[in-house]
PDB file of C-alpha atoms and ligand atoms in Angstrom:
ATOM      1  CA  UNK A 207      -2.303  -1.163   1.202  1.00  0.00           C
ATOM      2  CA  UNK A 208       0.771  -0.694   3.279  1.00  0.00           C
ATOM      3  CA  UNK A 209       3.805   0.506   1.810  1.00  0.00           C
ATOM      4  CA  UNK A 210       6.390  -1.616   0.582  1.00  0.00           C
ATOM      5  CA  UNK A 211       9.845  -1.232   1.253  1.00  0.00           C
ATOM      6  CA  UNK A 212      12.727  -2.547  -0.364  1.00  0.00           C
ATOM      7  CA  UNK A 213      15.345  -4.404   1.850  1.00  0.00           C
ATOM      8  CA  UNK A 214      18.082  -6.388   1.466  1.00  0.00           C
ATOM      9  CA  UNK A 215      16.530  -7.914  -1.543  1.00  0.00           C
ATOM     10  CA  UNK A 216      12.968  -7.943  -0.652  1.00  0.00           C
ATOM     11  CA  UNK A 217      10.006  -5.694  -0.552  1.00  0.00           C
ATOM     12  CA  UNK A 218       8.246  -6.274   2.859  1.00  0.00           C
ATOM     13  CA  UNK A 219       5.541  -4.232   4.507  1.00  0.00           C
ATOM     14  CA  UNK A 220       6.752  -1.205   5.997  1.00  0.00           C
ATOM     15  CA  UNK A 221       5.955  -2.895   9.829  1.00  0.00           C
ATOM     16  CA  UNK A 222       8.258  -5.854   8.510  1.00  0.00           C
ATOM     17  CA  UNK A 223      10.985  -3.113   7.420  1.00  0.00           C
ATOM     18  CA  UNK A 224      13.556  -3.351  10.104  1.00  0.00           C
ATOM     19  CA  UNK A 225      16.727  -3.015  10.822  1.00  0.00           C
ATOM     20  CA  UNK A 226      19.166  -4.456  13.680  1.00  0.00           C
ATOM     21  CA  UNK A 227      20.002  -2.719  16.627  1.00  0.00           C
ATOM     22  CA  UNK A 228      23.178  -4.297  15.857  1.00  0.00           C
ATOM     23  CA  UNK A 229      23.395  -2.137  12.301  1.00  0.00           C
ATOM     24  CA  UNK A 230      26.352   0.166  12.697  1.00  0.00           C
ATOM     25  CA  UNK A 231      24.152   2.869  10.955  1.00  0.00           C
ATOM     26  CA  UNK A 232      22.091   3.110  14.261  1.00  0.00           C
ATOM     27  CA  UNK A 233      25.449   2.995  16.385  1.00  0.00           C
ATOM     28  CA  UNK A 234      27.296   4.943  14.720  1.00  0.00           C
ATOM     29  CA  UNK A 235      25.695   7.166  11.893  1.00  0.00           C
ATOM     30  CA  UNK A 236      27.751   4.345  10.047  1.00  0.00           C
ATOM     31  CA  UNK A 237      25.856   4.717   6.249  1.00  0.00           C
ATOM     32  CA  UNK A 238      25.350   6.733   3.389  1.00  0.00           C
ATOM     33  CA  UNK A 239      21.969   7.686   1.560  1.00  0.00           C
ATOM     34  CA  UNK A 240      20.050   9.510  -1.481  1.00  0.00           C
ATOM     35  CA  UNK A 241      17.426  11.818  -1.960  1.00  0.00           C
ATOM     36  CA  UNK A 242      15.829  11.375  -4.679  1.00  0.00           C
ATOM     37  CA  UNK A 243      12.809  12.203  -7.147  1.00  0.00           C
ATOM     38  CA  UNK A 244      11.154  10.614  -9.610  1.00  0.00           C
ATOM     39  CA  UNK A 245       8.367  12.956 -11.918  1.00  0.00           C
ATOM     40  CA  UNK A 246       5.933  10.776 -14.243  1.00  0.00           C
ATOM     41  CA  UNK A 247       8.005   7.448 -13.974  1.00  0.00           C
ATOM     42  CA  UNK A 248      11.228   8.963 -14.877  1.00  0.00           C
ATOM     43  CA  UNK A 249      13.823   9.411 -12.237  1.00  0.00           C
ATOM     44  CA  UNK A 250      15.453  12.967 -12.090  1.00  0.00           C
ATOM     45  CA  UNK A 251      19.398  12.705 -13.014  1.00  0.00           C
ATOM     46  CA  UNK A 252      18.899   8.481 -12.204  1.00  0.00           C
ATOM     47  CA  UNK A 253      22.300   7.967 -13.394  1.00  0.00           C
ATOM     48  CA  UNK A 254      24.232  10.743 -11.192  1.00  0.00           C
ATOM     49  CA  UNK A 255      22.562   9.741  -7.980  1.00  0.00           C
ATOM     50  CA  UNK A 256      23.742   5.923  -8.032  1.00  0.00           C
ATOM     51  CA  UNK A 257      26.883   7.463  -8.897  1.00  0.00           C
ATOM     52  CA  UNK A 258      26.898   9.638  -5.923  1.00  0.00           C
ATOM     53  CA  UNK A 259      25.942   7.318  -3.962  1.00  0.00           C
ATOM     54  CA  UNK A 260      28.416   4.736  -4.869  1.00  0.00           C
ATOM     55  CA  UNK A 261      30.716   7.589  -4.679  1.00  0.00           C
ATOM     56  CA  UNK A 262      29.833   8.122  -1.257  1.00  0.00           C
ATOM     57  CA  UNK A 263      29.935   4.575  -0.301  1.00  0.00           C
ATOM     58  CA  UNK A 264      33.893   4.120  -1.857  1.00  0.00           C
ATOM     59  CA  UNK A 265      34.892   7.060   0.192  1.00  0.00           C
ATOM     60  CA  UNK A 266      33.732   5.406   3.762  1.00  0.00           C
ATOM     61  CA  UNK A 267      34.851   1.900   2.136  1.00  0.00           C
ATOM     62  CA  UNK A 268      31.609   0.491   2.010  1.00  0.00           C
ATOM     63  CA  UNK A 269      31.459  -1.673  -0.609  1.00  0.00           C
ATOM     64  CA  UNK A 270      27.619  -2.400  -1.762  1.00  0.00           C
ATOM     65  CA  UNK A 271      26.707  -5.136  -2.400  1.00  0.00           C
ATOM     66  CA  UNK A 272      25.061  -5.344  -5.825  1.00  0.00           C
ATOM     67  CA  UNK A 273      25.628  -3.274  -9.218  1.00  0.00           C
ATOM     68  CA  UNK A 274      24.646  -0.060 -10.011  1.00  0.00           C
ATOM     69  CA  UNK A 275      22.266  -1.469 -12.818  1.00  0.00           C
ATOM     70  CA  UNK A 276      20.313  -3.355  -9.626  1.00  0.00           C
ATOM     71  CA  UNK A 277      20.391  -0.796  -7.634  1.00  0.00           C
ATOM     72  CA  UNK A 278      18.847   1.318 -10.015  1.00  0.00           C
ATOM     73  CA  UNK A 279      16.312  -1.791 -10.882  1.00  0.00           C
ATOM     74  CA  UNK A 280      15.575  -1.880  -7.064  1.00  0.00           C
ATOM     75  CA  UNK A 281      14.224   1.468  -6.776  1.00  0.00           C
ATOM     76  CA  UNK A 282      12.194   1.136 -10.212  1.00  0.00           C
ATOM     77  CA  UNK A 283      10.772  -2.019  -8.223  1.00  0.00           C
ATOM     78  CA  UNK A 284       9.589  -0.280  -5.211  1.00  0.00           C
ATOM     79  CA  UNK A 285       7.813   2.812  -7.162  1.00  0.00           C
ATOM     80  CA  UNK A 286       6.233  -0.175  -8.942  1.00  0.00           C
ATOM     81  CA  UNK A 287       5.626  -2.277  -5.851  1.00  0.00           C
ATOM     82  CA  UNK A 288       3.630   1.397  -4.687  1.00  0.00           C
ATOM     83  CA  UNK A 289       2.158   2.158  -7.547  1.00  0.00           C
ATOM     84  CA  UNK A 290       4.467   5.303  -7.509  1.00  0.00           C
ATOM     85  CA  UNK A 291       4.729   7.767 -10.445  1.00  0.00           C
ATOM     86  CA  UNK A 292       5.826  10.735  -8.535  1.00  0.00           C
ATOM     87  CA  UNK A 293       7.829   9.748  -5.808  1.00  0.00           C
ATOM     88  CA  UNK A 294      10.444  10.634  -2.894  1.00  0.00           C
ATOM     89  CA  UNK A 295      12.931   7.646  -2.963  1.00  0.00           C
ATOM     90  CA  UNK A 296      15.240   7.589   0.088  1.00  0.00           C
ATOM     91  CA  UNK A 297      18.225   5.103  -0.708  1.00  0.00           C
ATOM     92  CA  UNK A 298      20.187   3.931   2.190  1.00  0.00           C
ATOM     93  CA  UNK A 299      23.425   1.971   2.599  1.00  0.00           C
ATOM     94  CA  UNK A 300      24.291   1.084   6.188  1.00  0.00           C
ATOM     95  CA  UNK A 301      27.652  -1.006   7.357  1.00  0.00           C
ATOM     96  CA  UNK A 302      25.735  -3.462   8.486  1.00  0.00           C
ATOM     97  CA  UNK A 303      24.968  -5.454  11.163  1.00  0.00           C
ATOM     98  CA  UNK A 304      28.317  -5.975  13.219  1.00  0.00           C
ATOM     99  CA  UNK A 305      28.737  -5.965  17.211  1.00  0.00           C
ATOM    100  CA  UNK A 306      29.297  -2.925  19.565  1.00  0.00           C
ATOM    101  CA  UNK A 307      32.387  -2.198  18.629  1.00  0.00           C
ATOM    102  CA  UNK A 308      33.680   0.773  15.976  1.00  0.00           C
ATOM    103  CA  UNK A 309      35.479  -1.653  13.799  1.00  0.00           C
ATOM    104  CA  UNK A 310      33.758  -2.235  10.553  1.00  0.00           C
ATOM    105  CA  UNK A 311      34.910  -5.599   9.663  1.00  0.00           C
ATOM    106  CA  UNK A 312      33.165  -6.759  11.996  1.00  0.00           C
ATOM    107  CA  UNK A 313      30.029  -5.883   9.779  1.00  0.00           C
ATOM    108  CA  UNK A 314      30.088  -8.631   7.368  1.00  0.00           C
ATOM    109  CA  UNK A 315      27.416  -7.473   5.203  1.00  0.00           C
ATOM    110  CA  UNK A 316      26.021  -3.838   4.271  1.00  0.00           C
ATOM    111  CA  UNK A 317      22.608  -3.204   4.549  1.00  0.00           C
ATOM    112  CA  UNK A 318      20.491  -1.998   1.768  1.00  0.00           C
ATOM    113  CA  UNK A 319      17.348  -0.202   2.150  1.00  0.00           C
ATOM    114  CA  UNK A 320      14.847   1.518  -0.689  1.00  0.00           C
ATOM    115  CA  UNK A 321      12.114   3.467   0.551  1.00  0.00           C
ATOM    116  CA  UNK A 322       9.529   5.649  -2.453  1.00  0.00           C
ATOM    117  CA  UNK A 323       6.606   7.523  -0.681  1.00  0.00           C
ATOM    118  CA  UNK A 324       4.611   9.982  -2.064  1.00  0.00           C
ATOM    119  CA  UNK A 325       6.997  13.033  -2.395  1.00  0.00           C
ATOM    120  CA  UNK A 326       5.268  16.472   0.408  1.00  0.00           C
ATOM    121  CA  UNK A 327       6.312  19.131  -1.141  1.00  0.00           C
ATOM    122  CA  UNK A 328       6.517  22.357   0.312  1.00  0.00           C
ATOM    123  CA  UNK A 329       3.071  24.492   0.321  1.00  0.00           C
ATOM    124  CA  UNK A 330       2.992  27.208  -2.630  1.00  0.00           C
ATOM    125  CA  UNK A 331       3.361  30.016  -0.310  1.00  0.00           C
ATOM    126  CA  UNK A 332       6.883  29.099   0.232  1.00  0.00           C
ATOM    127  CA  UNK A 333       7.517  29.677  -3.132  1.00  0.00           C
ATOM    128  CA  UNK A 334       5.497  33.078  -3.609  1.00  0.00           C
ATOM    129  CA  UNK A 335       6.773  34.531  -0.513  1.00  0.00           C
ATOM    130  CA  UNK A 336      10.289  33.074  -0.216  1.00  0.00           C
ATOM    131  CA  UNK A 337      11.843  31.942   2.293  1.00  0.00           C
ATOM    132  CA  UNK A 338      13.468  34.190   6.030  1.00  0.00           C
ATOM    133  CA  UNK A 339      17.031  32.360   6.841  1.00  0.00           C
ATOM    134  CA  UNK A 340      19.631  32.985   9.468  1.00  0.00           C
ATOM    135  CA  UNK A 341      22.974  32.403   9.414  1.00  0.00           C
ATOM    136  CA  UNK A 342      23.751  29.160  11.772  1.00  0.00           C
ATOM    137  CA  UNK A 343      26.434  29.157  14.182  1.00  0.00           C
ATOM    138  CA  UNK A 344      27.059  25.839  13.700  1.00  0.00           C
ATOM    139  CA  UNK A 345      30.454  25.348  11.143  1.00  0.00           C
ATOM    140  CA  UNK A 346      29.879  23.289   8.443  1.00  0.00           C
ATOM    141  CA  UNK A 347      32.219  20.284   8.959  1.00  0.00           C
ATOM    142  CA  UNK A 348      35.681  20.424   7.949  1.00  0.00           C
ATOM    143  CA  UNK A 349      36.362  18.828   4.632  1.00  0.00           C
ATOM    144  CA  UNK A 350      39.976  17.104   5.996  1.00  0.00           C
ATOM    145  CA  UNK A 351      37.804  15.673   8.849  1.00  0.00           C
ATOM    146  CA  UNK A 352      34.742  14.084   6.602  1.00  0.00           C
ATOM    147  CA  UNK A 353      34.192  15.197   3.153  1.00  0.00           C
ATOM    148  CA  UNK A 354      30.655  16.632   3.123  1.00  0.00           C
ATOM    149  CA  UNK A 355      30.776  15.698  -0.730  1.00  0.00           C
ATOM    150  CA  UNK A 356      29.769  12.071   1.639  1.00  0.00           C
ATOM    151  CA  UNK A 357      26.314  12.132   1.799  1.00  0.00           C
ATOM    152  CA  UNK A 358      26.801  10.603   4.606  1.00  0.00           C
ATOM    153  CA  UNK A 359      24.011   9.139   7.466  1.00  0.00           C
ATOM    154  CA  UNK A 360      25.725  11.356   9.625  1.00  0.00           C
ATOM    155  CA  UNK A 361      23.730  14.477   9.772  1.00  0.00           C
ATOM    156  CA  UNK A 362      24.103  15.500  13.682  1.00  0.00           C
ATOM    157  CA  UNK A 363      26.543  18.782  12.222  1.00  0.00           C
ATOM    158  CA  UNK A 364      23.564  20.181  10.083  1.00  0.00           C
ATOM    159  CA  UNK A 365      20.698  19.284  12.342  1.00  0.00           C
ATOM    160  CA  UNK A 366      22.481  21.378  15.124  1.00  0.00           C
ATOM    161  CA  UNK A 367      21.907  23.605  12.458  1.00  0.00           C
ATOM    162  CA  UNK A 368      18.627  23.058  11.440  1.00  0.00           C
ATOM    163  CA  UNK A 369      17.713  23.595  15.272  1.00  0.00           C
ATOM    164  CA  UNK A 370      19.216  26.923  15.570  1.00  0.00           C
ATOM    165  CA  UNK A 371      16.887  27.736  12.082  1.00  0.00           C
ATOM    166  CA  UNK A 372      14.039  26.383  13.691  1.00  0.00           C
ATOM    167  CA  UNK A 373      14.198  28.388  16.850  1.00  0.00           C
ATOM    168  CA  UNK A 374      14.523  31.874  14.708  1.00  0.00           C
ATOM    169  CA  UNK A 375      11.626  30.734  13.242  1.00  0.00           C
ATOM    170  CA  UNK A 376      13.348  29.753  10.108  1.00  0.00           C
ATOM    171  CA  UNK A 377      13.016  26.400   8.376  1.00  0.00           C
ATOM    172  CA  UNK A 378      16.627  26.633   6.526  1.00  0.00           C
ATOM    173  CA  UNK A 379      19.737  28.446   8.206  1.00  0.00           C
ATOM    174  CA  UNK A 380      22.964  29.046   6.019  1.00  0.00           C
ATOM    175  CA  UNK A 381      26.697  27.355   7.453  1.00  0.00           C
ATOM    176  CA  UNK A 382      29.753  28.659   7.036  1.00  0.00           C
ATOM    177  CA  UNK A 383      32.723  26.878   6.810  1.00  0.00           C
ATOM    178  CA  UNK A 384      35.698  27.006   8.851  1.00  0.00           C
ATOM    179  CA  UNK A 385      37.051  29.545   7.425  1.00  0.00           C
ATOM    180  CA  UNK A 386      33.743  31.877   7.688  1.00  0.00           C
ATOM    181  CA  UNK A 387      33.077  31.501   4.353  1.00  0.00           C
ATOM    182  CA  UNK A 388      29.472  30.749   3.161  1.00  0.00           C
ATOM    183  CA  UNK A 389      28.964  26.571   2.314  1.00  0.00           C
ATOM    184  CA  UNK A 390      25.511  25.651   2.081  1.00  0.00           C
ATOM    185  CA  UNK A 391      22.551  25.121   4.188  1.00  0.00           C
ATOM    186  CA  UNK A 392      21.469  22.427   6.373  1.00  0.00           C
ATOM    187  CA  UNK A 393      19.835  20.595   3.109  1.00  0.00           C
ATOM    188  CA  UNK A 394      19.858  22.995   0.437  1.00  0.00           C
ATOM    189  CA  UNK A 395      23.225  24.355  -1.597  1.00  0.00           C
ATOM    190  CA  UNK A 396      22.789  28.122  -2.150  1.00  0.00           C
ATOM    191  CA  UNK A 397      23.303  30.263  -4.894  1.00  0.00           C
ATOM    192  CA  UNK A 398      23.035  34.576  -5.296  1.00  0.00           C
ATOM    193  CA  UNK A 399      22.062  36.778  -8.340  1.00  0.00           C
ATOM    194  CA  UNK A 400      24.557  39.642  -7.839  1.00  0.00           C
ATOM    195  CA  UNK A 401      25.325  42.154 -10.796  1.00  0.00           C
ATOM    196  CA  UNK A 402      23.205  39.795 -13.163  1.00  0.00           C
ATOM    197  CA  UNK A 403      25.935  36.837 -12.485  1.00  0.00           C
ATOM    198  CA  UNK A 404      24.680  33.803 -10.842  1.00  0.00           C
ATOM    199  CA  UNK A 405      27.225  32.755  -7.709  1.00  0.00           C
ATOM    200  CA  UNK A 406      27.709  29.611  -5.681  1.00  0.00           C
ATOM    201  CA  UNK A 407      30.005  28.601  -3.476  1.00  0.00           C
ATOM    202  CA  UNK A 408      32.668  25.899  -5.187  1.00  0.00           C
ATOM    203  CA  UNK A 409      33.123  22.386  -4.143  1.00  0.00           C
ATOM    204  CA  UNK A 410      36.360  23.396  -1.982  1.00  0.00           C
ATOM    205  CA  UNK A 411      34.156  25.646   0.454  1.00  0.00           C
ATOM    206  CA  UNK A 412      32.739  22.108   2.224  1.00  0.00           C
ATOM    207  CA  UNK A 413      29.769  21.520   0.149  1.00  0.00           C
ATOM    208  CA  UNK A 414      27.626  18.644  -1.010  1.00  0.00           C
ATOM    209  CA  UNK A 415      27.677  19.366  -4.722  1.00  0.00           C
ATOM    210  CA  UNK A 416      24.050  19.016  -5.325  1.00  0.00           C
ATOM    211  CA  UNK A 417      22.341  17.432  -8.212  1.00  0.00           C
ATOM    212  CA  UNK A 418      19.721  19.864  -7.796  1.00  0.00           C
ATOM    213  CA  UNK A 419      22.665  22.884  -8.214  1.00  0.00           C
ATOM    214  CA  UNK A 420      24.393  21.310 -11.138  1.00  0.00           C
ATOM    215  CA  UNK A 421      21.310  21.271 -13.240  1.00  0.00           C
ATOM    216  CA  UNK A 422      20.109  24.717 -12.125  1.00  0.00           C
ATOM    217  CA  UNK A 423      24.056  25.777 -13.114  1.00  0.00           C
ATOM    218  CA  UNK A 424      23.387  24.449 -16.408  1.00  0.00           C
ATOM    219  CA  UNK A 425      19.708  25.636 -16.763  1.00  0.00           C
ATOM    220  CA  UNK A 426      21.088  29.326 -16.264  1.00  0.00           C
ATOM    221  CA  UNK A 427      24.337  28.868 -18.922  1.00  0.00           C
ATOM    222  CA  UNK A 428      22.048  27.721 -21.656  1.00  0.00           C
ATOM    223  CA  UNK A 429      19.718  30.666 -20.759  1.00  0.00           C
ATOM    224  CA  UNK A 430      22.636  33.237 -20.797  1.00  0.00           C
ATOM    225  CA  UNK A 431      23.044  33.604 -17.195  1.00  0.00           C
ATOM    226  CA  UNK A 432      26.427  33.570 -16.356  1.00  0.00           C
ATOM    227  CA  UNK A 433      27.533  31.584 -13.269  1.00  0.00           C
ATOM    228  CA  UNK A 434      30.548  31.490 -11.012  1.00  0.00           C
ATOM    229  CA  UNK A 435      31.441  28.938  -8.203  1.00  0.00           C
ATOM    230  CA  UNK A 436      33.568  31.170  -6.190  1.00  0.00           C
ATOM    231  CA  UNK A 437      34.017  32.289  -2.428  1.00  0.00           C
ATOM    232  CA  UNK A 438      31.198  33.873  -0.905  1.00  0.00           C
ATOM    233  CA  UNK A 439      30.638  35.742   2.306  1.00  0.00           C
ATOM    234  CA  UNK A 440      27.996  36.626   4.604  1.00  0.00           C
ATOM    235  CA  UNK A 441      28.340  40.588   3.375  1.00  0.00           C
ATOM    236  CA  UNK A 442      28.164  38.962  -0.212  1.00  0.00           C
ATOM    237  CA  UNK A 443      24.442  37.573   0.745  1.00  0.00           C
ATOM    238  CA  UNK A 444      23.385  40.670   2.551  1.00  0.00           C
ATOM    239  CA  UNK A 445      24.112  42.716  -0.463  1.00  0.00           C
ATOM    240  CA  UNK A 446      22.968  39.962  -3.353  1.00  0.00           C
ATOM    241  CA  UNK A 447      20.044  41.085  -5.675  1.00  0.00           C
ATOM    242  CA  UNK A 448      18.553  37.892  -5.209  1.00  0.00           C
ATOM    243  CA  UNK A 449      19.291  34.778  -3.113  1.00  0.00           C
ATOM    244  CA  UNK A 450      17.894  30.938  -3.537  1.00  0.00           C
ATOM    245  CA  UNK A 451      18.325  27.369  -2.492  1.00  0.00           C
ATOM    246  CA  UNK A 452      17.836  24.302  -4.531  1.00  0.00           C
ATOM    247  CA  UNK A 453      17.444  21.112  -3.297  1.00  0.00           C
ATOM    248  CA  UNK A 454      16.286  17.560  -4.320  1.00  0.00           C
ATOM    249  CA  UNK A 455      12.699  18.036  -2.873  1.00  0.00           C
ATOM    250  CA  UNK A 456      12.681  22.092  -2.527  1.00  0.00           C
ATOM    251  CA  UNK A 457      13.687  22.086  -6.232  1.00  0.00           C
ATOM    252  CA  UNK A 458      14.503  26.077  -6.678  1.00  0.00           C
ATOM    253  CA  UNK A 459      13.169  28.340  -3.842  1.00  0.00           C
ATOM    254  CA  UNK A 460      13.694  32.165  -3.365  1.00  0.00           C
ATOM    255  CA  UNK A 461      15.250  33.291   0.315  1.00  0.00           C
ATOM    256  CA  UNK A 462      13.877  36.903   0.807  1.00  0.00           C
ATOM    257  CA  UNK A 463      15.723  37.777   4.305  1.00  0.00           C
ATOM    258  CA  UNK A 464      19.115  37.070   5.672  1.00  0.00           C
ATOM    259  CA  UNK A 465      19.745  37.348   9.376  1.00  0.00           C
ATOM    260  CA  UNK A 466      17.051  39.880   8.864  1.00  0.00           C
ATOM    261  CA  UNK A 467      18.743  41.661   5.999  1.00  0.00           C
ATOM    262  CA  UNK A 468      16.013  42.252   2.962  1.00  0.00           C
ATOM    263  CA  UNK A 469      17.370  40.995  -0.251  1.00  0.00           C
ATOM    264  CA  UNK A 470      16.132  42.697  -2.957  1.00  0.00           C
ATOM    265  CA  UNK A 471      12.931  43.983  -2.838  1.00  0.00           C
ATOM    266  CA  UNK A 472      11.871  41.422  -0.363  1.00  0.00           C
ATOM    267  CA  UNK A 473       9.983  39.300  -2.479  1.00  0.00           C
ATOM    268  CA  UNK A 474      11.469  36.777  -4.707  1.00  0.00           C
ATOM    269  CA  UNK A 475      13.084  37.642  -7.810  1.00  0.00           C
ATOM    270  CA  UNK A 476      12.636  37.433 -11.371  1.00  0.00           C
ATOM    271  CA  UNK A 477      15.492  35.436 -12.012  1.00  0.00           C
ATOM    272  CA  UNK A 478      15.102  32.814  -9.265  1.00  0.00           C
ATOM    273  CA  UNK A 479      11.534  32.807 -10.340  1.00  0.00           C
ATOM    274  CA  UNK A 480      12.620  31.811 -14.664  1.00  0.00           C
ATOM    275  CA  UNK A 481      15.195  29.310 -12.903  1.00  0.00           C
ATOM    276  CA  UNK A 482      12.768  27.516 -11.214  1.00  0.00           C
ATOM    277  CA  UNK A 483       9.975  27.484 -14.067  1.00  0.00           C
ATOM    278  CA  UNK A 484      12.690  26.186 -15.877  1.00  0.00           C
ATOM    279  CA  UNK A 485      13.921  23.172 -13.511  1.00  0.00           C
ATOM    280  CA  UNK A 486      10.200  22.168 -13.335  1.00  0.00           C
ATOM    281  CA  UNK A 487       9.864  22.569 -17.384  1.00  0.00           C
ATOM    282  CA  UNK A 488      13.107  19.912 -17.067  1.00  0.00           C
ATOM    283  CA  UNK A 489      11.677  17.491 -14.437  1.00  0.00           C
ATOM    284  CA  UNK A 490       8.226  17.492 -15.377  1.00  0.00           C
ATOM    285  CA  UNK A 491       8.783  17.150 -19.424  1.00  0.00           C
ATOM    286  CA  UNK A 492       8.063  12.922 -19.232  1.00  0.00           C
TER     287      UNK A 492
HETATM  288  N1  PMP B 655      23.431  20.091   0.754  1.00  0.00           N
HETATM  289  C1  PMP B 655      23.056  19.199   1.689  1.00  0.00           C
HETATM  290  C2  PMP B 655      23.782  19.182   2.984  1.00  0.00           C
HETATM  291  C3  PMP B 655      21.990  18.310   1.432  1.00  0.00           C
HETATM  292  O1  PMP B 655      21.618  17.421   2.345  1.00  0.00           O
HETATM  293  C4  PMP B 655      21.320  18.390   0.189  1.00  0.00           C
HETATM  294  C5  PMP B 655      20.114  17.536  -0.093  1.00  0.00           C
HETATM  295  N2  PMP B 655      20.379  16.228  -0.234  1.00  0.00           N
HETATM  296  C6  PMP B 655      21.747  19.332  -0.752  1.00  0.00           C
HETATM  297  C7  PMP B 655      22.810  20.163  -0.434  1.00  0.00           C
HETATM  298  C8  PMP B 655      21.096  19.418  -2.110  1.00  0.00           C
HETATM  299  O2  PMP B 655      21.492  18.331  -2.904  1.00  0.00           O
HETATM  300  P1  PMP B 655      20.575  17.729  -4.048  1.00  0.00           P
HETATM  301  O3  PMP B 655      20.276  18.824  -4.999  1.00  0.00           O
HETATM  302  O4  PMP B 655      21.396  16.661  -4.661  1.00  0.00           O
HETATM  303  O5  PMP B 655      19.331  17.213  -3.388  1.00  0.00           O
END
């Protein structure tokens, strides 16, 4: 059976899912999206990715065009319409079809897509052997110029990124903003274990403020960890007792080498390890 996507009202085979070349999210990187999860049924944190998203969509003036009560019914619909329990769902709300021109009001109509699949998740070595990163050269993207709290369909700054991971050999590479501070990775927010307190970089370093770090912040407060979202270098990594990532589909995930520094004892550690074995009790508990 072919998959079914969910567009602009309809579920259609995925070879009948298409978009215009006209769609100013092909000309332009003119959209916003989710990443999302969904574990027996239940969709992780439903409520504060529609919010994000519409969130996302305000700040860009895109104005979507149904409620957040159908939106959410829409992507219930297409796990159904796939026979989906466990799922990857991959929202997307383009501009719309409008000429070749910048000017949005020329796109009369946003475009709304829903696509669930399967979910790959990343093989268990990953997680038993942590993860080597680099630290990208690639800035993060200054907030004043577009708020990476937009999740936006513009991702050209952290795939330049993601390219100068890949060709150290390294599937996630840490930004800095423009400051040289530490902001997140290319998909992933990152957090360190240093003197048994949990830091992250706050929301004013040029972050996406992950749904995947919020719940891992509260995870570790009702667990006795304490947390801090405060400024973070690149010495502050090289010297952390432990170092993870969390992430919509890499959930928690250890990071055992920093621009070749060891953290730790090169393996990952006992807190990342409770963190995530927590987040999965959370996700997976029906
Ligand atoms: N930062 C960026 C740049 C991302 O793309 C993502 C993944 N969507 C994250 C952080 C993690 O966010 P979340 O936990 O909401 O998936």
């Amino acid at each position: 059976m072919s998959l079914k996507i969910y567009i602009d009202g309809k579920l259609v085979d995925r070879e009948q899912a298409k978009v215009s070349v006209f769609d100013h999210c092909l000309l332009y990187g003119d959209g916003v999206f989710e990443g999302i999860r969904a574990y027996g049924g239940v969709i992780f944190r439903e409520d504060e990715h529609v919010r994000r998203l519409y969130d996302s969509a305000r700040a860009v003036m895109i104005e979507i065009p149904m409620t957040p009560g159908e939106f959410k019914k829409a992507m219930h619909d297409t796990m159904a319409a796939n026979n989906l329990s466990d799922a990857y769902i991959r929202a997307v709300v383009t501009r719309g079809v409008g000429d070749l021109g910048l000017d949005p009001r020329k796109c009369p109509r946003p475009t709304v897509i829903v696509i669930a699949a399967s979910i790959e998740l990343y093989p268990d070595e990953f997680y038993k052997k942590g993860l080597d990163v680099i630290t990208a050269g690639t800035r993060r993207i200054m907030s004043d110029a577009l708020s990476p709290r937009v999740k936006s369909c513009n991702y050209l700054n952290n795939i330049m990124a993601k390219i100068e991971g890949i060709r150290a050999g390294c599937i996630e590479a840490v930004m800095l903003n423009a400051r040289g501070e530490v902001a997140e990775c290319t998909g992933d927010n990152i957090f360190i274990l240093a003197g048994g307190v949990l830091k992250t970089p706050p929301p004013e370093a040029g972050i996406l403020l992950g749904i995947t770090r919020g719940a891992v912040i509260e995870i570790a407060r009702e667990i006795g960890i304490g947390v801090q979202e405060t400024v973070l270098t690149r010495h502050d990594l090289y010297v952390a007792d432990e170092c993870f990532l969390t992430g919509t589909a890499a959930e928690v995930i250890g990071v055992v080498s920093i621009d070749g520094r060891i953290i730790g004892d090169g393996k990952p550690g006992p807190t990342t390890g409770k963190l995530l074995k927590k987040f999965r009790e959370l996700t997976r508990k029906g």
